[in-house]
RNA sequence: GCGCCUGUGGUGAAGGGGUUAUCACCUGAGGUUUCCAACCUCAUGUCCUGGGUUCAAAUCCCAGCGGGCGCACCA
């Protein structure tokens, strides 16, 4: 092919054909922000739709949609406010930058929570040396806020808020509603697609690390004691997996999902199911199976609460890139929100197989005696009595109330009762298995894997081999010439096609037929429909298959039916 | 955020102080043409932005913005 690298040629095509372009270019552009042009936006819409359909096929998954603006309290509870405000400090001697808390973690227990002025003092007082050049001349430490901050409300009394760094928190907020929707039965899942925001220090690698990006996440809520049973035995395909390097398993292996679960490489059956469904989704989109692998996080890399984390990595022009993160987040998120908000609505009910009968003795205050004696204080007395140690109640003479008052208690004020309690179940915090998809990264790799450079009659030729699921346009309608009525037939046909549900076609009339085929190939249109002289006589058109340029002639009616049903491929057999 | 490299139509490139900035492809209009980037005519430009040096800057200098790579960072 021509000079330069494949990556550059692909990016050129994507710009030229309106797939992916830099944003705000007439104002100089902004790094980390991209536009999907007319072609790219179609591809993105179809990828997201496929993703939604894929997970909703599980039957117990619903879609939700929550705001991107998120009040600070939510993100404090989730840990993002703390985690996203790391202090950075720069060495004046060698100009390297470091996370300040990492420099002092050996001398300070809670190094992450120190504010900037204290941090500078600690670093100077202890003459911390630069890990790179060993000098100890430091610039002032500065917080690096990786979230976009904003305020809710126009003037003062603004509530601090951030643009969400992930869609997940919105789904956790909706747990009570989801729980009702699913008639209080686990497992169930919620999906959400939408924008996420991270103010990256240095966005790099085209659309791989963006400041505003498209995410798609599933939160799958399960009962940790009764995880859903899924038969994985039919999944025999061997997948490239890289287990946790701290584990006893090989560093790399080809193994089926069911075997990996059986051997304990995958640590949770639901994680195995989600890994499989992730794989399935990516393959259906048209990604190259040989360029997909699953890498398990080492225990040090994993967030402290998670027990099994996997990255689904896809190989492309930038090497292996994490495109999906799959984590067993356990009860961590819901637990944090329960603790921070004080709500008790983030729990699910687990009924016991048999009600547990609990026999116990309790102190039963005699309200008819206590009431008249203590009057206004009676409630406090009753509560204090109930809480009192049942083993020592008989020695009780003076009881201290919650307001500090002391009262005298006589034995006629209470009795000890033997009661039988039937407990039919318990409240618990569900565990969450979460796959988080980076849609832009997946689209990038889809384009990368689909992009084929060939030679055609001595010239360079590019084809984007996108399948029906993700192609931007289902077919291109081409009148061979715009005369003798061919243009009119093509216009009519374009209208008829676009009336078909879920089908989008375009017409192209400019330049030679060969050039129009080439343009269609470049943006991945699978079928080219040509209206020629024969069409004028018998209502037939030719269909050209993008991937091998083979043409067949069919009647217009037949074309419409097969286009609608996405069965054009069958006409070739 | 640091270091090195870099920025010229839509895309890819040439031009390194001096007329009207060059080329290929692409795109658009018209012509021609009976199925694979044909041909002819025409059109399409903030030389990234802002300062500075100079009689004169796309060209040299500084800063900003964007891009690439490395370092650092990546819940």
XYZ file of C-alpha atoms (C1' of nucleotides) in Angstrom:
648
model
C 0.000 0.000 0.000
C 1.032 3.640 -0.138
C 3.399 5.350 2.264
C 2.705 5.702 5.948
C 1.086 3.283 8.313
C -2.199 1.474 8.141
C -3.345 3.410 11.208
C -2.844 6.723 9.396
C -4.616 5.537 6.279
C -7.544 4.275 8.301
C -7.850 7.543 10.272
C -7.723 9.492 6.997
C -10.570 7.476 5.542
C -12.625 7.839 8.698
C -12.234 11.625 8.537
C -12.800 11.898 4.826
C -15.917 9.756 4.849
C -17.509 11.348 7.895
C -17.131 8.468 10.303
C -15.001 9.890 13.112
C -13.576 13.407 13.233
C -11.966 15.735 15.802
C -14.519 17.979 17.533
C -14.685 21.779 17.343
C -11.986 21.848 14.708
C -12.524 25.422 13.477
C -11.699 26.564 17.006
C -8.561 24.497 17.149
C -10.104 21.293 18.423
C -10.104 19.878 21.934
C -8.106 16.799 22.715
C -10.114 13.899 24.003
C -13.327 14.953 22.293
C -14.503 13.463 19.014
C -17.469 13.699 16.689
C -19.256 10.850 15.004
C -20.132 12.165 11.545
C -23.120 11.100 9.431
C -21.681 7.660 8.798
C -20.153 7.132 12.234
C -23.296 8.130 14.077
C -25.231 5.407 12.235
C -22.626 2.816 13.170
C -22.639 3.949 16.774
C -26.440 3.827 16.958
C -26.448 0.289 15.573
C -23.703 -0.910 17.899
C -25.573 0.454 20.899
C -28.866 -1.029 19.719
C -27.212 -4.410 19.265
C -25.778 -4.143 22.744
C -29.157 -3.336 24.258
C -30.865 -6.155 22.370
C -28.145 -8.601 23.335
C -28.534 -8.152 27.091
C -32.295 -7.794 27.036
C -32.458 -11.234 25.443
C -31.545 -12.603 28.868
C -35.183 -11.915 29.772
C -34.600 -10.521 33.233
C -32.797 -7.379 32.149
C -34.375 -3.952 31.687
C -33.080 -0.664 30.390
C -32.968 2.486 32.500
C -31.725 5.993 31.898
C -30.437 8.340 34.554
C -28.870 11.804 34.560
C -25.263 12.499 33.681
C -25.176 15.306 36.271
C -24.672 13.661 39.627
C -24.801 15.315 43.068
C -21.557 15.195 44.997
C -22.950 13.044 47.832
C -23.548 10.117 45.467
C -19.957 10.231 44.309
C -18.588 10.656 47.808
C -20.400 7.468 48.799
C -19.157 5.646 45.718
C -15.618 6.713 46.485
C -15.102 8.689 43.297
C -14.669 12.059 44.981
C -11.858 10.710 47.116
C -10.289 8.573 44.444
C -10.503 11.218 41.757
C -8.800 13.932 43.784
C -5.309 12.569 44.077
C -2.557 15.041 44.807
C 0.193 15.202 42.249
C 3.629 16.581 43.001
C 6.449 17.441 40.687
C 10.179 17.050 41.194
C 11.896 20.394 40.482
C 15.082 18.632 39.568
C 13.977 16.059 37.005
C 10.433 17.293 36.259
C 8.862 13.930 36.883
C 5.405 13.953 38.424
C 4.237 11.532 41.104
C 1.180 10.833 43.158
C 2.004 12.555 46.427
C 0.245 9.975 48.599
C 2.347 7.202 47.099
C 5.537 9.006 48.119
C 4.617 9.092 51.787
C 2.575 5.938 52.212
C 5.423 4.270 54.122
C 5.429 7.017 56.768
C 1.763 7.929 56.923
C -1.129 5.520 57.337
C -3.861 7.527 55.717
C -1.826 9.164 53.003
C -4.758 9.502 50.631
C -6.761 11.795 52.868
C -4.139 14.504 53.422
C -4.844 17.970 52.030
C -2.346 19.819 49.851
C -0.677 22.140 52.429
C -0.193 19.299 54.940
C 1.083 17.093 52.164
C 3.766 19.629 51.197
C 4.793 19.943 54.839
C 5.063 16.193 55.356
C 7.082 15.762 52.188
C 9.482 18.596 53.078
C 9.781 17.678 56.783
C 10.662 14.105 55.934
C 12.953 15.059 53.033
C 11.279 12.626 50.716
C 13.555 11.799 47.806
C 12.476 11.701 44.231
C 12.150 8.039 43.172
C 13.647 8.998 39.836
C 16.608 11.303 40.540
C 16.873 11.039 44.336
C 16.776 14.821 44.872
C 14.297 16.305 47.312
C 13.324 19.591 45.722
C 9.569 19.569 45.242
C 7.030 21.833 43.640
C 3.754 22.449 45.502
C 1.385 19.520 45.288
C -1.785 20.060 43.304
C -5.025 18.082 43.325
C -5.837 16.364 40.068
C -9.550 16.300 39.683
C -10.454 13.676 37.163
C -14.148 14.511 37.267
C -15.796 17.490 35.598
C -17.181 19.625 38.373
C -20.332 21.675 38.038
C -23.010 23.246 40.213
C -26.737 22.622 40.346
C -28.670 25.901 40.521
C -27.926 29.270 39.024
C -26.676 31.611 41.732
C -25.500 30.964 45.260
C -26.718 27.944 47.208
C -25.418 25.831 44.374
C -25.133 22.151 45.104
C -21.810 20.748 44.023
C -22.164 18.115 41.356
C -20.038 16.261 38.850
C -20.538 14.836 35.412
C -20.822 11.116 36.017
C -17.629 9.093 35.568
C -19.700 5.930 35.040
C -23.357 5.119 34.457
C -23.430 2.531 37.230
C -24.309 4.880 40.103
C -27.585 5.786 38.405
C -28.576 2.151 38.361
C -27.704 1.653 42.013
C -29.958 4.616 42.824
C -32.777 2.818 40.995
C -32.391 -0.446 42.896
C -35.641 -0.018 44.909
C -37.622 0.562 41.716
C -35.951 -2.347 39.932
C -36.617 -4.601 42.888
C -40.337 -3.793 42.735
C -40.395 -4.129 38.944
C -39.015 -7.645 39.183
C -41.540 -8.582 41.894
C -38.766 -8.760 44.474
C -37.050 -11.714 42.881
C -33.336 -11.957 42.141
C -31.464 -12.266 39.894
C -32.211 -9.349 37.628
C -30.248 -6.775 35.704
C -30.415 -3.185 34.600
C -28.601 -1.771 31.624
C -27.807 1.780 30.733
C -26.017 3.353 27.804
C -24.857 6.936 27.687
C -22.080 9.387 28.128
C -19.466 9.257 30.853
C -16.906 11.927 31.614
C -13.334 11.837 32.855
C -11.058 14.828 32.694
C -8.066 12.801 31.578
C -4.613 14.259 32.128
C -3.439 13.321 28.697
C -5.916 11.882 26.232
C -3.986 9.841 23.716
C -4.343 7.325 20.973
C -7.157 8.829 18.954
C -10.489 7.669 20.271
C -9.077 5.211 22.792
C -8.861 7.585 25.735
C -11.556 10.239 25.568
C -12.728 12.883 27.993
C -16.360 12.357 27.040
C -17.144 8.838 26.022
C -19.944 6.388 25.395
C -20.397 3.682 27.970
C -22.749 0.769 28.244
C -23.048 -1.003 31.549
C -25.029 -3.895 32.958
C -25.556 -4.220 36.694
C -26.615 -7.785 37.395
C -27.995 -8.156 40.906
C -27.733 -11.583 42.484
C -28.201 -13.302 45.808
C -24.665 -14.317 46.865
C -26.006 -17.354 48.731
C -28.158 -18.538 45.836
C -26.293 -17.486 42.704
C -28.228 -18.148 39.506
C -27.515 -21.517 37.961
C -26.427 -21.393 34.369
C -25.482 -24.405 32.352
C -22.203 -23.437 30.742
C -21.406 -26.941 29.479
C -22.571 -26.155 25.951
C -19.970 -23.414 25.608
C -17.108 -25.486 24.294
C -15.288 -22.828 22.290
C -11.738 -22.194 23.443
C -10.983 -18.618 24.389
C -7.677 -16.919 25.116
C -7.464 -16.203 28.834
C -4.710 -14.739 30.964
C -5.335 -15.714 34.580
C -4.293 -13.692 37.622
C -0.462 -13.855 37.700
C -0.589 -14.387 41.485
C -2.706 -17.515 41.041
C -1.498 -21.057 40.434
C -2.674 -21.141 36.856
C -0.679 -20.813 33.647
C 0.107 -17.317 32.490
C -1.896 -17.801 29.334
C -4.249 -20.478 28.090
C -6.828 -21.438 25.527
C -9.797 -22.749 27.439
C -13.587 -22.811 27.278
C -15.640 -20.733 29.681
C -17.093 -23.825 31.326
C -13.674 -25.433 31.884
C -12.258 -22.179 33.219
C -15.068 -22.028 35.732
C -14.702 -25.679 36.697
C -10.955 -25.316 37.258
C -11.489 -22.208 39.331
C -9.778 -19.758 37.015
C -13.075 -17.907 36.793
C -14.109 -17.647 40.413
C -17.844 -17.109 40.148
C -20.470 -18.802 37.945
C -22.207 -15.536 37.132
C -18.910 -13.920 36.171
C -18.402 -16.849 33.797
C -21.835 -16.276 32.296
C -21.181 -12.573 31.790
C -17.771 -13.281 30.259
C -19.404 -15.650 27.830
C -22.157 -13.193 26.919
C -19.550 -10.464 26.423
C -17.631 -12.699 24.055
C -20.801 -13.577 22.211
C -21.741 -9.939 21.760
C -18.336 -8.972 20.387
C -18.246 -11.863 17.931
C -21.740 -11.070 16.662
C -20.715 -7.480 16.013
C -18.028 -8.802 13.723
C -14.883 -8.474 15.796
C -12.106 -10.915 15.019
C -12.140 -13.799 17.514
C -8.364 -14.160 17.342
C -7.942 -10.587 18.503
C -10.019 -10.892 21.664
C -8.721 -12.104 25.007
C -9.758 -12.032 28.618
C -7.223 -10.946 31.220
C -7.845 -11.451 34.896
C -6.704 -8.732 37.281
C -4.074 -9.599 39.826
C -5.178 -9.190 43.413
C -3.104 -6.000 43.710
C -4.649 -4.464 40.605
C -8.198 -5.201 41.692
C -10.278 -2.688 43.573
C -10.236 -3.708 47.226
C -13.878 -4.736 47.314
C -13.918 -6.771 44.110
C -13.224 -10.487 44.149
C -12.896 -11.322 40.474
C -12.106 -8.765 37.795
C -11.506 -9.374 34.133
C -10.615 -7.077 31.280
C -11.758 -8.036 27.850
C -8.943 -6.803 25.660
C -9.134 -6.346 21.909
C -6.096 -6.121 19.673
C -5.808 -3.416 17.068
C -3.468 -0.744 15.782
C -2.793 0.424 19.358
C -1.999 -3.049 20.660
C -4.135 -4.787 23.269
C -6.699 -2.337 24.621
C -9.137 -2.870 27.449
C -12.597 -2.531 25.955
C -14.782 -4.200 28.556
C -14.220 -4.456 32.292
C -16.059 -7.244 34.071
C -16.116 -7.171 37.846
C -17.730 -8.942 40.722
C -18.378 -5.799 42.757
C -20.005 -7.831 45.524
C -22.195 -5.808 47.875
C -19.723 -2.931 47.977
C -21.656 -0.260 46.077
C -25.060 -0.808 47.656
C -23.439 -1.153 51.078
C -21.619 2.167 50.685
C -24.814 3.927 49.656
C -26.675 2.368 52.551
C -24.016 3.537 54.997
C -23.689 7.013 53.583
C -27.365 7.778 52.959
C -28.829 5.886 55.896
C -31.476 4.264 53.710
C -32.547 0.683 54.222
C -34.127 0.306 50.798
C -31.090 -1.152 49.064
C -31.698 -4.637 50.380
C -33.436 -7.744 49.136
C -35.368 -10.341 51.081
C -34.165 -13.904 51.258
C -36.845 -16.317 52.501
C -35.554 -19.318 54.423
C -36.526 -22.768 53.178
C -38.224 -23.312 56.496
C -39.080 -20.553 58.952
C -36.571 -20.552 61.777
C -38.238 -20.931 65.138
C -36.401 -18.966 67.748
C -37.168 -19.594 71.419
C -35.973 -16.935 73.744
C -36.626 -15.111 76.919
C -37.411 -11.457 76.856
C -37.975 -8.743 79.378
C -41.545 -7.592 79.056
C -42.184 -4.302 80.864
C -45.617 -4.005 82.483
C -46.891 -0.829 80.979
C -49.928 -0.709 83.222
C -47.637 -0.380 86.232
C -44.903 1.790 84.692
C -47.264 4.245 83.025
C -48.973 5.734 86.095
C -45.686 5.843 88.080
C -43.366 7.494 85.523
C -45.935 9.284 83.369
C -43.956 11.363 80.808
C -40.786 9.317 81.300
C -42.584 5.980 80.910
C -41.517 5.504 77.297
C -37.817 5.932 78.209
C -38.165 3.517 81.098
C -39.808 0.895 78.933
C -37.127 1.171 76.270
C -34.324 0.976 78.805
C -35.847 -2.074 80.444
C -36.154 -3.916 77.152
C -32.492 -3.321 76.428
C -31.297 -4.439 79.811
C -29.217 -7.594 80.149
C -31.707 -10.374 80.822
C -29.216 -12.278 82.975
C -28.894 -9.428 85.456
C -32.424 -8.089 85.445
C -33.269 -9.686 88.774
C -30.515 -7.721 90.524
C -31.707 -4.470 88.964
C -32.549 -1.635 91.339
C -31.475 1.569 89.620
C -31.905 1.965 85.885
C -30.169 4.645 83.844
C -32.291 6.114 81.085
C -31.082 7.329 77.722
C -31.409 10.964 78.888
C -29.085 10.274 81.843
C -31.796 10.219 84.523
C -31.750 7.390 87.019
C -34.929 5.738 88.231
C -35.732 3.029 90.744
C -37.170 -0.189 89.406
C -39.160 -2.726 91.349
C -39.876 -6.325 90.341
C -43.542 -5.675 89.670
C -42.653 -3.421 86.772
C -41.645 -6.249 84.433
C -41.887 -9.926 83.867
C -39.736 -12.422 82.007
C -41.509 -14.115 79.168
C -40.602 -17.168 77.153
C -41.513 -16.384 73.553
C -41.409 -18.255 70.281
C -40.291 -16.211 67.293
C -40.804 -17.450 63.776
C -38.261 -15.926 61.352
C -39.153 -16.624 57.756
C -36.225 -14.927 56.069
C -33.672 -12.139 56.175
C -32.749 -8.889 54.473
C -29.425 -8.813 52.672
C -27.507 -6.592 50.282
C -27.437 -8.130 46.820
C -24.148 -8.701 45.074
C -23.491 -7.124 41.717
C -21.733 -8.513 38.677
C -20.933 -5.684 36.295
C -19.666 -5.622 32.736
C -18.769 -2.079 31.643
C -18.312 -1.590 27.920
C -16.346 1.235 26.340
C -18.479 1.717 23.240
C -16.038 4.030 21.471
C -13.190 1.598 21.932
C -15.341 -1.222 20.625
C -16.362 0.844 17.598
C -12.717 1.670 16.971
C -11.734 -1.985 16.975
C -14.743 -2.906 14.886
C -13.559 -0.422 12.256
C -9.973 -1.622 12.659
C -10.879 -5.301 12.226
C -13.277 -4.551 9.361
C -10.861 -2.371 7.416
C -9.260 -4.279 4.573
C -6.709 -2.917 2.176
C -6.439 -4.685 -1.138
C -5.341 -4.052 -4.662
C -7.822 -3.704 -7.462
C -6.507 -3.509 -11.002
C -3.209 -2.235 -9.711
C -4.751 0.383 -7.466
C -5.104 0.509 -3.721
C -8.603 -0.368 -2.646
C -10.193 -0.135 0.810
C -13.212 -2.030 2.048
C -14.894 -1.823 5.424
C -16.373 -5.253 5.960
C -19.147 -4.396 8.399
C -21.960 -6.894 8.778
C -25.712 -6.204 8.588
C -25.867 -5.560 12.317
C -23.520 -2.575 12.257
C -23.273 -1.266 8.693
C -24.175 2.442 8.524
C -26.541 2.001 5.585
C -28.199 -1.255 4.580
C -27.889 -0.700 0.841
C -26.929 1.944 -1.667
C -29.198 2.535 -4.659
C -27.342 3.410 -7.851
C -28.971 4.415 -11.110
C -26.473 3.424 -13.786
C -27.221 6.766 -15.462
C -29.656 9.482 -14.618
C -31.525 9.302 -17.885
C -34.175 7.282 -19.706
C -36.062 6.981 -16.422
C -33.390 5.110 -14.465
C -33.076 8.016 -12.018
C -36.823 7.977 -11.389
C -36.938 4.231 -10.789
C -33.997 4.573 -8.395
C -35.731 7.379 -6.466
C -38.908 5.313 -6.161
C -36.914 2.285 -5.061
C -35.048 4.380 -2.469
C -38.366 5.520 -1.028
C -39.788 1.995 -0.949
C -36.685 0.670 0.803
C -36.694 3.407 3.414
C -40.325 2.609 4.197
C -39.241 -0.855 5.324
C -39.044 -1.054 9.070
C -35.486 -0.736 10.362
C -33.967 -0.341 6.904
C -32.017 2.704 5.785
C -30.771 3.112 2.237
C -29.313 6.024 0.316
C -29.084 6.870 -3.335
C -25.873 7.928 -5.065
C -25.967 9.389 -8.552
C -22.658 11.136 -8.971
C -19.683 9.984 -11.003
C -19.058 6.646 -12.622
C -20.569 3.420 -11.368
C -17.178 2.041 -10.386
C -16.416 5.025 -8.258
C -19.766 4.765 -6.519
C -19.156 1.112 -5.712
C -15.794 2.115 -4.274
C -17.309 4.834 -2.095
C -19.930 2.420 -0.782
C -17.260 -0.193 -0.045
C -15.241 2.331 1.916
C -18.004 2.958 4.436
C -19.058 -0.658 4.653
C -22.371 -0.738 2.787
C -22.955 -4.462 2.199
C -25.248 -4.273 -0.836
C -25.230 -2.069 -3.930
C -28.449 -2.072 -5.925
C -28.040 -0.892 -9.506
C -30.887 0.287 -11.700
C -29.849 -0.241 -15.324
C -31.405 -0.430 -18.787
C -32.893 -3.850 -18.163
C -34.673 -2.406 -15.100
C -36.627 -0.147 -17.450
C -38.041 -3.174 -19.215
C -38.761 -5.796 -16.547
C -38.596 -4.242 -13.043
C -35.413 -6.061 -12.108
C -32.243 -4.657 -10.572
C -28.779 -6.023 -9.921
C -27.456 -6.646 -6.432
C -23.723 -6.460 -5.876
C -22.223 -8.121 -2.837
C -19.568 -5.893 -1.265
C -17.256 -8.635 -0.090
C -16.712 -10.352 -3.451
C -18.344 -8.009 -5.990
C -20.534 -10.838 -7.281
C -23.713 -9.591 -8.890
C -27.129 -11.186 -9.286
C -30.281 -9.900 -10.890
C -33.575 -9.992 -8.986
C -37.041 -8.486 -9.268
C -37.684 -5.325 -7.267
C -40.398 -7.030 -5.176
C -38.070 -9.873 -4.324
C -35.381 -7.377 -3.376
C -37.680 -5.489 -1.016
C -38.794 -8.628 0.814
C -35.269 -9.892 1.270
C -33.906 -6.525 2.259
C -36.607 -6.241 4.910
C -35.925 -9.743 6.230
C -32.138 -9.313 5.909
C -32.025 -12.441 3.758
C -30.331 -11.105 0.631
C -27.466 -13.497 1.267
C -29.842 -16.418 0.582
C -30.549 -15.159 -2.943
C -26.969 -16.066 -3.794
C -27.400 -19.759 -3.029
C 1.950 17.628 33.766
C 7.310 16.985 31.708
C 10.636 15.779 27.397
C 11.408 14.988 22.047
C 9.037 15.379 17.218
C 5.093 17.859 14.613
C 0.781 21.192 12.309
C 0.093 23.769 4.457
C -7.454 22.655 0.502
C -11.870 17.390 2.538
C -7.401 13.536 2.543
C -2.107 12.844 1.811
C 2.085 15.484 0.735
C 5.886 19.638 -1.695
C 7.700 24.504 -0.710
C 12.685 26.404 4.935
C 12.479 34.803 4.080
C 10.857 37.677 -1.859
C 5.327 37.803 -7.855
C -0.824 35.144 -7.925
C 1.598 28.775 -2.567
C 2.491 23.509 -5.749
C 0.899 18.481 -6.677
C -2.002 13.948 -6.351
C -6.341 11.997 -4.779
C -11.194 13.270 -2.781
C -15.669 16.318 -2.970
C -19.212 19.497 -5.846
C -21.297 21.580 -10.828
C -21.474 20.599 -16.072
C -20.208 17.459 -20.256
C -19.184 12.438 -21.895
C -20.043 7.313 -20.859
C -24.357 0.562 -21.372
C -21.680 -2.079 -14.395
C -16.289 -1.612 -10.829
C -11.944 4.749 -8.447
C -12.055 6.262 -17.148
C -11.908 11.137 -19.535
C -12.680 16.768 -20.399
C -14.011 21.838 -18.298
C -14.796 24.499 -13.927
C -15.157 25.217 -8.538
C -13.503 24.532 -3.391
C -7.675 27.369 1.071
C -8.178 30.913 8.524
C -0.640 27.847 5.184
C -3.440 25.846 13.472
C -4.113 30.644 16.565
C -1.928 34.997 18.718
C 2.306 37.917 19.411
C 7.415 39.221 17.840
C 11.818 39.943 14.284
C 11.919 42.012 9.133
C 11.014 46.548 3.801
C 8.826 41.548 3.306
C 6.958 35.482 7.348
C 3.587 29.457 5.293
C 9.021 29.871 6.053
C 12.839 32.606 11.648
C 11.679 33.420 17.256
C 8.104 33.141 21.559
C 3.490 31.616 23.618
C -1.072 29.057 23.217
C -4.069 25.175 20.899
C -4.073 20.426 18.313
C -1.535 15.711 16.898
C 2.388 11.568 17.518
C 5.882 9.000 20.695
C 8.359 8.391 25.530
C 7.946 9.354 31.067
C 4.171 9.923 34.729
C -1.127 9.005 35.476
C -5.273 5.684 34.171
C -11.373 4.797 40.101
